[in-house]
Coordinates of C-alpha atoms in Angstrom, one line a residue:
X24 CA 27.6 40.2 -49.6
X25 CA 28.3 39.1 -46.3
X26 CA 25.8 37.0 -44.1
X27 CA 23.7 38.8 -42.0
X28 CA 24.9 36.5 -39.0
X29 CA 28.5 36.4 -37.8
X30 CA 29.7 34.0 -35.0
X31 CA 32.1 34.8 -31.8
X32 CA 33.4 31.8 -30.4
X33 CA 35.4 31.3 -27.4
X34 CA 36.9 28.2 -24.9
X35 CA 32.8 27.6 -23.9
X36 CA 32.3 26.4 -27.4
X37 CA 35.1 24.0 -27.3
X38 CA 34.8 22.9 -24.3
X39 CA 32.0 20.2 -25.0
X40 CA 34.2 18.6 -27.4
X41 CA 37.0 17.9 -24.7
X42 CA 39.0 21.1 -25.2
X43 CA 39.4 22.6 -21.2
X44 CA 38.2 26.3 -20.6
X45 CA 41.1 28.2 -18.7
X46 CA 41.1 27.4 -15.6
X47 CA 40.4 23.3 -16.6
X48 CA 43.7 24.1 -18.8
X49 CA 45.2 25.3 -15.6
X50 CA 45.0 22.5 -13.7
X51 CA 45.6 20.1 -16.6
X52 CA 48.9 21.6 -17.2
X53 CA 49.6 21.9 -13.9
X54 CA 49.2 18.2 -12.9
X55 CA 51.4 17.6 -16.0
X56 CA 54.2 19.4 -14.5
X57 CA 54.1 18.4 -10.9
X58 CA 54.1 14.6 -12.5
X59 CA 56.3 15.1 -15.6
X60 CA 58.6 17.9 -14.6
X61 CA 59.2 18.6 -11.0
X62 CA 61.8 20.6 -11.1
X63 CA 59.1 23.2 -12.6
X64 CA 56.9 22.8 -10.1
X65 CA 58.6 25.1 -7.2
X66 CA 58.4 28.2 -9.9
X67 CA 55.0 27.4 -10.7
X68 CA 53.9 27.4 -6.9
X69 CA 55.9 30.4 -6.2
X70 CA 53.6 32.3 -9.3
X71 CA 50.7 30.9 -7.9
X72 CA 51.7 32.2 -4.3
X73 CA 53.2 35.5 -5.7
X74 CA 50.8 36.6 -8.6
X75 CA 47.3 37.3 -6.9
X76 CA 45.3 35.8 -8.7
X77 CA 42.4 34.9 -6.7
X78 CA 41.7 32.2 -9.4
X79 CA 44.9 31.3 -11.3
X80 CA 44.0 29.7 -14.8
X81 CA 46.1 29.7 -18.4
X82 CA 45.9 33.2 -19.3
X83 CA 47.5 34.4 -15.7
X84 CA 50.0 31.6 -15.9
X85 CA 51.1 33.0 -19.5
X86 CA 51.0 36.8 -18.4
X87 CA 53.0 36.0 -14.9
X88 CA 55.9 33.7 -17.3
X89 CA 56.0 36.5 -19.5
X90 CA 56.5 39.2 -16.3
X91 CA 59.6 37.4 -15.6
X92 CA 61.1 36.6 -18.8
X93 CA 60.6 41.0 -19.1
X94 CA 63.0 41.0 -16.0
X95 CA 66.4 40.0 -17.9
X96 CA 65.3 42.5 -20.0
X97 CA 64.5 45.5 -17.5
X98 CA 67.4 44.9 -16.0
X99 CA 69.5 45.0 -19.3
X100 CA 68.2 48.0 -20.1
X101 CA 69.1 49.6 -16.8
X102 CA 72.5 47.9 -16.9
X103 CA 71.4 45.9 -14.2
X104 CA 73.1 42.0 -13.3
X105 CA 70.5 39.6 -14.0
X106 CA 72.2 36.9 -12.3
X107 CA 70.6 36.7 -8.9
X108 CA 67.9 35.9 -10.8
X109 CA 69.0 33.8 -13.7
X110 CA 67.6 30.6 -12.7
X111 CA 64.5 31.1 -12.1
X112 CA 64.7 33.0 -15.8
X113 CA 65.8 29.6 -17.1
X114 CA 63.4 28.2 -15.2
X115 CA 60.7 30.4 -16.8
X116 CA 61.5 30.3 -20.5
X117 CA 62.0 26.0 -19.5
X118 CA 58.4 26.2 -18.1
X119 CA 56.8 28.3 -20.9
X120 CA 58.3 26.0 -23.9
X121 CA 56.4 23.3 -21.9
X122 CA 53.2 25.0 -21.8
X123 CA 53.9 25.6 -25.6
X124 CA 54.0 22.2 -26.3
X125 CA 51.0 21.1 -23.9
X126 CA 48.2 23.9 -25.0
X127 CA 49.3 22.2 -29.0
X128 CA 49.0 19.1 -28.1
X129 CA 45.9 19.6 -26.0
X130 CA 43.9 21.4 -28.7
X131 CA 44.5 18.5 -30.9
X132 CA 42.8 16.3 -29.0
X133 CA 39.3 17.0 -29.2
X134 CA 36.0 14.6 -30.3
X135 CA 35.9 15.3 -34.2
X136 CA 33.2 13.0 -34.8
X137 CA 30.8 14.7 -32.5
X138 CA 32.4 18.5 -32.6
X139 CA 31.6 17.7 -36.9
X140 CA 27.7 16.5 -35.9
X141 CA 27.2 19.8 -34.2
X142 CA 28.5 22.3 -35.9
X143 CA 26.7 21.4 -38.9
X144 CA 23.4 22.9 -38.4
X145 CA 26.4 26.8 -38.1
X146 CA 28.0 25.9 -40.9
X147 CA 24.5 25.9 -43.1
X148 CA 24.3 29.3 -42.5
X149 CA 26.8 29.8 -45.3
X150 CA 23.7 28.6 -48.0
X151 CA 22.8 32.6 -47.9
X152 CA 26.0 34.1 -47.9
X153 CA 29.8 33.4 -46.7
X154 CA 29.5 33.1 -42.9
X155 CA 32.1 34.6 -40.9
X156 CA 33.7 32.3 -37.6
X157 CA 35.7 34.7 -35.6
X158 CA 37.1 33.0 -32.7
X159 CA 39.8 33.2 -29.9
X160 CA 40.4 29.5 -29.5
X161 CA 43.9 28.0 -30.7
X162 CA 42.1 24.4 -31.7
X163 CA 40.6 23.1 -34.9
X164 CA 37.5 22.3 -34.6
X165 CA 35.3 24.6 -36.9
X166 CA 38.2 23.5 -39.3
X167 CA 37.4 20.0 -38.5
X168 CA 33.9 20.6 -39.0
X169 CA 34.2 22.1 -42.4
X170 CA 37.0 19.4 -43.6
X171 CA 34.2 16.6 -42.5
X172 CA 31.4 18.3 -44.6
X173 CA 33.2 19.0 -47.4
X174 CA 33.0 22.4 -47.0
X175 CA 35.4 24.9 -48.2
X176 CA 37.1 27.2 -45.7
X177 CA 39.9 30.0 -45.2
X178 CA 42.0 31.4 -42.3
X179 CA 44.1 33.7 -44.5
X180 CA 46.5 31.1 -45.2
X181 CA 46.6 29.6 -48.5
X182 CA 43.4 28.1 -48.9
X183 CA 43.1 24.0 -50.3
X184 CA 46.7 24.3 -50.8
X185 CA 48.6 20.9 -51.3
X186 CA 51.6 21.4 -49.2
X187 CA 52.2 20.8 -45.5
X188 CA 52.7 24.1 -45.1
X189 CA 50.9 27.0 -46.3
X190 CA 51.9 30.6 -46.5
X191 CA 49.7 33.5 -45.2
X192 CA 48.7 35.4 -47.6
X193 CA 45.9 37.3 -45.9
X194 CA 42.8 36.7 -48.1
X195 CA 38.9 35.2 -47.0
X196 CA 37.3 34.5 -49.6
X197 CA 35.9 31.0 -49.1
X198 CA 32.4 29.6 -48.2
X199 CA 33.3 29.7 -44.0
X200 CA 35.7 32.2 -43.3
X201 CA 37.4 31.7 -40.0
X202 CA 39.7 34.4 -38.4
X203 CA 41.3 32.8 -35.6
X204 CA 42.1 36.4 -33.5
X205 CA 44.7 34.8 -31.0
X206 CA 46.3 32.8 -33.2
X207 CA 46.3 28.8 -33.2
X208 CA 47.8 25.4 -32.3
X209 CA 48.8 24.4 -36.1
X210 CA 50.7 28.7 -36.9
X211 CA 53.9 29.5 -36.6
X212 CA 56.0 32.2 -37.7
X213 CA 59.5 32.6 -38.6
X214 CA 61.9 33.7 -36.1
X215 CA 64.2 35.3 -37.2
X216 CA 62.1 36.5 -40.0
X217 CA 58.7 36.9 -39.3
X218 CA 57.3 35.0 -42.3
X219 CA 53.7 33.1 -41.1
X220 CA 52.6 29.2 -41.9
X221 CA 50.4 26.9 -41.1
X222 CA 51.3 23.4 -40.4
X223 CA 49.1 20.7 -41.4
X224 CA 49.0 19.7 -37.9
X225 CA 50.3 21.5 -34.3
X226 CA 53.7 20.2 -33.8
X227 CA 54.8 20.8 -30.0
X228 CA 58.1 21.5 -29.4
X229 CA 59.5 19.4 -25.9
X230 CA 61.0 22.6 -24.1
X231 CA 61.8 25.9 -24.7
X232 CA 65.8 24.6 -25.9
X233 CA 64.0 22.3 -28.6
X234 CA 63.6 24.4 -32.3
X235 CA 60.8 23.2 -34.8
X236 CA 63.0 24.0 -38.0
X237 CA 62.2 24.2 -41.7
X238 CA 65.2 24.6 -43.9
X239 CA 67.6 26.3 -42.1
X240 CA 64.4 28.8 -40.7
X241 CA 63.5 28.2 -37.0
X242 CA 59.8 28.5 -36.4
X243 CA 57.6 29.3 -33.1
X244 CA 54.5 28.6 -32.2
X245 CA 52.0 31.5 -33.2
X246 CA 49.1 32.0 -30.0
X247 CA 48.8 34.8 -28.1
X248 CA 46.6 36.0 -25.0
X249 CA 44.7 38.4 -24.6
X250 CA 46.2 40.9 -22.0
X251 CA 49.8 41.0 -23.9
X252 CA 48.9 44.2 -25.6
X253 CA 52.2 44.4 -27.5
X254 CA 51.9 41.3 -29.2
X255 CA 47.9 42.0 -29.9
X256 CA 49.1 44.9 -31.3
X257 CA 51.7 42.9 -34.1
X258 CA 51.4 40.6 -37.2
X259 CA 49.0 39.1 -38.0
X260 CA 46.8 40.4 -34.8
X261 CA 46.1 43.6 -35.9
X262 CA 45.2 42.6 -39.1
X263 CA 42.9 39.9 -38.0
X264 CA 41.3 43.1 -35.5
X265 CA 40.3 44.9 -38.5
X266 CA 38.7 42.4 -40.1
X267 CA 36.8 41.5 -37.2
X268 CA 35.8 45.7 -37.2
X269 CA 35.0 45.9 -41.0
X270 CA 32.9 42.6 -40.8
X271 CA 30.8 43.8 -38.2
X272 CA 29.7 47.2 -40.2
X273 CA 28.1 44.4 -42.6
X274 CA 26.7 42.3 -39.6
X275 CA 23.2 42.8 -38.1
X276 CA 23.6 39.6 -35.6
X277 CA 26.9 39.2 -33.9
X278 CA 26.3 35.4 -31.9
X279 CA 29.0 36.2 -28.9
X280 CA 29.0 31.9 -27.8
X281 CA 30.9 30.8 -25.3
X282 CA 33.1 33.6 -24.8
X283 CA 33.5 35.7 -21.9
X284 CA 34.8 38.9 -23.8
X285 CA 37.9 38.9 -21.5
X286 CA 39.7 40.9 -24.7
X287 CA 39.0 44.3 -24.1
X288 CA 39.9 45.1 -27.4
X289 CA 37.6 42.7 -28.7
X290 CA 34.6 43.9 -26.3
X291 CA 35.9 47.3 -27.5
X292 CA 35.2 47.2 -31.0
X293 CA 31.7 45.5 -30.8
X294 CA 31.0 48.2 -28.6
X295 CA 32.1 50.4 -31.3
X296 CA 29.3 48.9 -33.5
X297 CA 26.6 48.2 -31.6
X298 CA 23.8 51.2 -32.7
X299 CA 23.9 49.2 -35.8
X300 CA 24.5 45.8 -34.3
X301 CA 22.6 43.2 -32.0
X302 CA 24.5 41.0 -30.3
X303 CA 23.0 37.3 -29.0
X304 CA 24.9 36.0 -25.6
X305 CA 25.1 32.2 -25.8
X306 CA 26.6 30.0 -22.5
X307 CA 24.8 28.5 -19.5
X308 CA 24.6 32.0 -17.4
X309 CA 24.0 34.5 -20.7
X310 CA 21.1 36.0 -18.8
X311 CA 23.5 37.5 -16.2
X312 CA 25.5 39.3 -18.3
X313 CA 24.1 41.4 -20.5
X314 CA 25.3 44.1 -18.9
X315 CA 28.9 43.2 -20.7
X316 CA 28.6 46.0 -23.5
X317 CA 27.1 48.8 -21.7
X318 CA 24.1 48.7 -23.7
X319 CA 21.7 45.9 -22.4
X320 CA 19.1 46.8 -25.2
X321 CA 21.4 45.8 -27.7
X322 CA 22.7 42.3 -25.9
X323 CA 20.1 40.0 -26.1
X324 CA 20.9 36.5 -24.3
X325 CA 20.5 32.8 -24.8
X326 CA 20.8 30.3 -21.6
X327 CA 22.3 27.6 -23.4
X328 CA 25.5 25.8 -23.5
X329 CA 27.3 26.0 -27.1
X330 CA 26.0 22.0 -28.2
X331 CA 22.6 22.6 -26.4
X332 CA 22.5 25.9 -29.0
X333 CA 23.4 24.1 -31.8
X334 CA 21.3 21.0 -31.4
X335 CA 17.9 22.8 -30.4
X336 CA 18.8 25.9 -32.7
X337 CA 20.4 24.2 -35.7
X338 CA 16.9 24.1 -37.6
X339 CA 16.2 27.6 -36.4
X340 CA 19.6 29.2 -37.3
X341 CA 18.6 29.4 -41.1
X342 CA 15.9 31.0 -39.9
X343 CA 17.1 33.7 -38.0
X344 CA 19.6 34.8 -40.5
X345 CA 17.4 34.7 -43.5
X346 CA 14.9 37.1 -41.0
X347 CA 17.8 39.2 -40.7
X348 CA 18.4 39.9 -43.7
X349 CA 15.2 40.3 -45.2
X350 CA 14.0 42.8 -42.2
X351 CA 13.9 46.5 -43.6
X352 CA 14.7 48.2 -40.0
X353 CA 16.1 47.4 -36.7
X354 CA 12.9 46.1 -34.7
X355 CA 12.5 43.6 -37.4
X356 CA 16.2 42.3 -37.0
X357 CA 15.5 42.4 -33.2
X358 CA 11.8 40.4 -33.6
X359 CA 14.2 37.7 -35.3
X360 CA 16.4 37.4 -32.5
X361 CA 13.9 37.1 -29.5
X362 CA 11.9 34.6 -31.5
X363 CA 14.6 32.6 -32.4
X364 CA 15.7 32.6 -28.5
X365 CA 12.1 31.9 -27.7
X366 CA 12.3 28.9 -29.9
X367 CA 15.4 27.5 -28.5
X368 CA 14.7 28.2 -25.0
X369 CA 11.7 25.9 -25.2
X370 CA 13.8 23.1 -27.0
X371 CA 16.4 23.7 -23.5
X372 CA 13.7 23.9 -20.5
X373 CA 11.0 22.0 -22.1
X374 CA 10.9 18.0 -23.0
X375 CA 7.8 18.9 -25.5
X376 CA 10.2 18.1 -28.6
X377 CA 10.8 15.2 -27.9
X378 CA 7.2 14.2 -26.2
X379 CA 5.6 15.3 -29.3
X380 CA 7.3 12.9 -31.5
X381 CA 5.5 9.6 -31.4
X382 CA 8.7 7.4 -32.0
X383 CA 11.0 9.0 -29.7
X384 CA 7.8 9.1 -26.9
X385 CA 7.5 5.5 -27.1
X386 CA 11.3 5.3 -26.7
X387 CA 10.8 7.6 -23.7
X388 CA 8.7 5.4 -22.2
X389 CA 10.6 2.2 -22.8
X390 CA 13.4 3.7 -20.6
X391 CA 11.2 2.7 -17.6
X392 CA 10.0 -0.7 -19.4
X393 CA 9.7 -3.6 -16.9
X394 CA 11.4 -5.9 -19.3
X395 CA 15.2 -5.4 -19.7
X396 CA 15.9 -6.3 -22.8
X397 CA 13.3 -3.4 -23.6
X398 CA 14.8 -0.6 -21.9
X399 CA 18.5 -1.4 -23.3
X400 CA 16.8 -0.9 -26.9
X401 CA 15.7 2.1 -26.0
X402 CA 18.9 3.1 -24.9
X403 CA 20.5 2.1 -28.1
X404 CA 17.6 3.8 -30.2
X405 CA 18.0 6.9 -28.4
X406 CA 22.0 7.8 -29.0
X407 CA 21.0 8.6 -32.4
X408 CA 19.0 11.2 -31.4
X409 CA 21.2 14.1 -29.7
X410 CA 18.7 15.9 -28.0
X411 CA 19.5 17.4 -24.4
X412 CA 16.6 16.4 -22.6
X413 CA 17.5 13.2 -23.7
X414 CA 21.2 13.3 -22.8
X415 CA 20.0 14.4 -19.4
X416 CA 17.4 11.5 -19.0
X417 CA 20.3 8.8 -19.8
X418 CA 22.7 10.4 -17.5
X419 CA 19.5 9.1 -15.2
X420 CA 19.3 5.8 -16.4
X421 CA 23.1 5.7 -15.7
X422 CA 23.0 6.5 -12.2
X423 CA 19.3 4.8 -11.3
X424 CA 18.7 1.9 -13.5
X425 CA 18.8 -1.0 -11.1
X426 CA 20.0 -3.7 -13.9
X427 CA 23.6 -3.2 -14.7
X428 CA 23.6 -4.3 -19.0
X429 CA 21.0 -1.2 -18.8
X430 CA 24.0 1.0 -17.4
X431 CA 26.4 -0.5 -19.5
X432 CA 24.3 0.5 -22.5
X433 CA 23.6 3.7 -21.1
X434 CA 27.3 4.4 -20.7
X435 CA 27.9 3.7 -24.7
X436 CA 25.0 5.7 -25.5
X437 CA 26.7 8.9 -23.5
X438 CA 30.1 8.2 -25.1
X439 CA 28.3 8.6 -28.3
X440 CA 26.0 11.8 -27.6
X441 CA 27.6 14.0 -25.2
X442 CA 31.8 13.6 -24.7
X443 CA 33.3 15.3 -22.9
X444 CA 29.9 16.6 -21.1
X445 CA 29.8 13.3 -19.7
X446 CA 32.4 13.0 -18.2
X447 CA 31.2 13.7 -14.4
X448 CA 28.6 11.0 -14.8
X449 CA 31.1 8.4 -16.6
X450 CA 33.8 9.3 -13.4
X451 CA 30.6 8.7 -10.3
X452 CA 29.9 5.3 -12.3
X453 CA 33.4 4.3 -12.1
X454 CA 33.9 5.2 -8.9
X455 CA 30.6 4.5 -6.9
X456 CA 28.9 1.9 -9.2
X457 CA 28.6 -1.4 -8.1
X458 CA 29.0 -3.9 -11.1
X459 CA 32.3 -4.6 -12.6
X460 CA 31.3 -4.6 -16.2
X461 CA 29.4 -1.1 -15.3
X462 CA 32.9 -0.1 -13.8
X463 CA 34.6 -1.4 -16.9
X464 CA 32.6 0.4 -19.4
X465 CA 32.9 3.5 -17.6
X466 CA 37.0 3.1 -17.1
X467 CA 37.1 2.5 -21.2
X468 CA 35.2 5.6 -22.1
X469 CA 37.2 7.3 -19.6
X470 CA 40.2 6.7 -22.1
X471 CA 38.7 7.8 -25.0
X472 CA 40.9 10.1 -26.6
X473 CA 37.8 12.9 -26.7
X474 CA 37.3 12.6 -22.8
X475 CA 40.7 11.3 -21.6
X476 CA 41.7 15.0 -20.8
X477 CA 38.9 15.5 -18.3
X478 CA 38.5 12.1 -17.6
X479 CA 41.9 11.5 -16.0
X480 CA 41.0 12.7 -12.8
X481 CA 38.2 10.3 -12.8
X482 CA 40.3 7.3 -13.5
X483 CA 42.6 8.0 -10.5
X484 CA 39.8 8.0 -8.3
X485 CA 38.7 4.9 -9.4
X486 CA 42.3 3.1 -8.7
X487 CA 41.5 4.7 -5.3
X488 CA 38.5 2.1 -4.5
X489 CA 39.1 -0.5 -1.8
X490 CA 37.1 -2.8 -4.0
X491 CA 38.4 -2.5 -7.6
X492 CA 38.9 -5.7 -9.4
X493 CA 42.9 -6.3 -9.8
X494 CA 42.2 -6.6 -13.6
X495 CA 40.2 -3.2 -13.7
X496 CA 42.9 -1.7 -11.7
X497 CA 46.1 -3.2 -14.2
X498 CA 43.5 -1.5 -17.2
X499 CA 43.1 1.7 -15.8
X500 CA 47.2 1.9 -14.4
X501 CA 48.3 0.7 -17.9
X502 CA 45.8 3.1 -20.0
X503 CA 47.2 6.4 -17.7
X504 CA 50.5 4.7 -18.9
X505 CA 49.9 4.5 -22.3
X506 CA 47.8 7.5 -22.8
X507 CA 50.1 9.7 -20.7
X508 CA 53.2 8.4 -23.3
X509 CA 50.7 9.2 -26.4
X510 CA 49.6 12.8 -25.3
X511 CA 52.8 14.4 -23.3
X512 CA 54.6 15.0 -26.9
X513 CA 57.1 17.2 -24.6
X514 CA 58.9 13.5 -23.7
X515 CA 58.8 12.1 -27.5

């Protein structure tokens, strides 16, 4: 028996764990290039000025490389010359072995520790029945999650297998059952060959004439996009498509978080299934879409962002599936939905939860304690409490407190409870607060290998300050330094 609930994830769900949604991958990849490998650049521009894309991002970038790698072979077909064209083929194949190695290496860096907090409260679902994680992310982190909780898991590999490499061979049979659709960071498939494994750990390659080789096999990395029908359409996609269509015929709550349903295929077969199916819409603007599928009485939405979801749903999750499965017709599978979104939605606009605990009040109020040393332990006390309302409320305290060991506090408690999510708030304190140590605090978490990605921006602008103190500037210049060294695998 399957569970009742099934999960759709997509780059929303990563995202607050320091993995960029497409266009933030975009722009990542693209300031790696202009810094890293110039001679790039000019081909990326011209794709950016010649593809018409009103909003260029990783998926147009990968469809626009693969449009001109197709050209040598049109023209080979018509028995054509390629040769006007051959550099900027080179060029091409160069750029897209780069981008190979930067969306591995990327996805691997991620906050485990929080990403593993999270996730938790989904990966209790599986006390009813094996829960099903479909998802068209390349990173690790519901494998993460499960590896920190001790709970057993499957992606049709070889599951607990003691090698570095395991073979597919297509079986889900474990507690969480996770069928990555688009592939991910850590497969790779023989080429020649066409054999699959997965590594224990994304290895990217430095350019397109480097070979990750096992043996005398070569291997390439395994991810694929959505609007590349041919390669949907082969091993082990299609497989991995009809799993996703015979789960559903057993699922009564598909939970559609954080993905757009760019895949038509994807957004096709739910479509398939949805007299028999309700689907819950999780991300920030849910509301406005549930129009997606056609069927608006089927979508139900969620206003929520994917950690908001988990943290004010986790003790209603168990809830909602066990409803599910124990309701005898349709409304009573839809009653379970709408109350569970009623639940959460209160835990999202509402600070009742967290007024209507005596401890965490008092805490509350402490934040506006006259005494300092008061309102830094209620900074403290609060990180272990991941809460929104109270993430929001010390992103506050951040920006307003008027004593700076407050801020600094404040700044440590952030790092702790929201990542990645904090990383506008951590980049204005850098660059508009006025104490050094507040400036310092903020430049450190800035580096931290969860945030660094989205927090490199934010350093540069703090180098840009008139005022910076020369040993805050030689940090921040020698941390971009270092972490640029540690993360751009393409020059190791």
């Amino acid at each position: 028996m399957n569970n009742p609930v099934a999960f759709l994830i997509g780059a929303g769900a990563s995202f607050p764990y320091g993995v960029p949604m497409m266009i933030g991958f975009y722009n990542e990849f693209r300031a790696h290039i202009e810094r890293r490998h110039p001679h790039c650049f000019q081909l990326l521009r011209t794709l950016e000025e010649n593809g018409k894309h009103p909003r260029p991002d990783l998926e147009t970038l990968l469809t626009d490389i693969h449009s001109v790698l197709g050209v040598e072979q049109g023209l080979a077909v018509l028995g054509g010359d390629s040769s006007a064209v051959a550099a900027q083929i080179e060029t091409a194949r160069e750029l897209h072995g780069y981008l190979d190695a930067f969306i591995v290496d990327r996805c691997e860096r991620f906050d485990h520790e929080k990403s593993a907090r999270d996730l938790q409260s989904m990966l209790a679902l599986r006390q009813l029945a094996p829960l099903w994680v479909f998802s068209t992310n390349y990173d690790r982190i519901i494998e993460n999650a499960c590896d920190a909780h001790g709970i057993s898991w499957c992606d049709g590999f070889e599951p607990n297998c003691p090698r570095s490499v395991a073979n597919w061979i297509g079986c889900f049979d474990m507690e969480v059952r996770i069928v990555k659709l688009h592939g991910s960071a850590n497969w790779y498939q023989d080429d020649p060959g066409g054999a699959l494994h997965r590594l224990d750990r994304g290895y990217s390659l430095p350019a397109h004439d480097f070979r990750l080789v096992r043996g005398a096999q070569q291997l390439r990395p395994l991810m694929i996009i959505p609007t590349l029908e041919k390669q949907a359409l082969g091993d082990p996609y299609i497989g991995l498509a009809t799993r996703f269509t015979d789960v559903l015929k057993e699922t009564r709550v598909l939970i559609v978080a954080g993905n757009s349903l760019r895949d038509r295929h994807i957004k096709a077969y739910i479509k398939e299934r949805l007299p028999n199916l309700y689907v819950l819409l999780v991300s920030p603007s849910a509301g406005q879409n549930r129009q997606i599928l056609d069927q608006p009485e089927r979508t139900l939405a969620l206003n929520a962002g994917f950690s908001e979801f988990l943290t004010l749903g986790g003790p209603c999750l168990l809830r909602l599936a066990q409803a599910a499965l124990e309701a005898t017709d349709d409304l009573g599978v839809r009653n379970g939905v709408e109350q569970f979104i009623a639940e959460v939605s209160r835990g999202v606009e509402d600070e009742a939860a967290i007024l209507g605990d005596p401890e965490l009040q008092r805490l509350w109020t402490d934040l506006q304690a006259e005494k300092v040393v008061a309102r830094i332990s209620a900074v403290k006390a609060l990180e272990q409490h991941p809460h929104p309302a109270i993430v929001r409320r010390l992103m506050a305290v951040l920006r307003v407190d008027p004593n700076a060991p407050v801020r600094v506090a404040a700044v440590d408690a952030l790092v702790r409870l929201a990542g990645v999510e904090a990383t506008e708030v951590l980049g204005d304190a850098l660059v508009q607060d006025a104490s050094p140590d507040v400036q310092m605090e903020a430049a450190l978490a800035l580096m931290r290998p969860g945030i660094f990605g989205s927090g490199r921006a934010c350093l540069q602008r703090g180098l840009e300050r008139t005022d910076i103190r020369p040993v805050l500037r030689t940090l921040i210049s020698d941390g971009l330094t270092r972490l640029d060294a540690e993360h751009a695998k393409d020059d190791s």
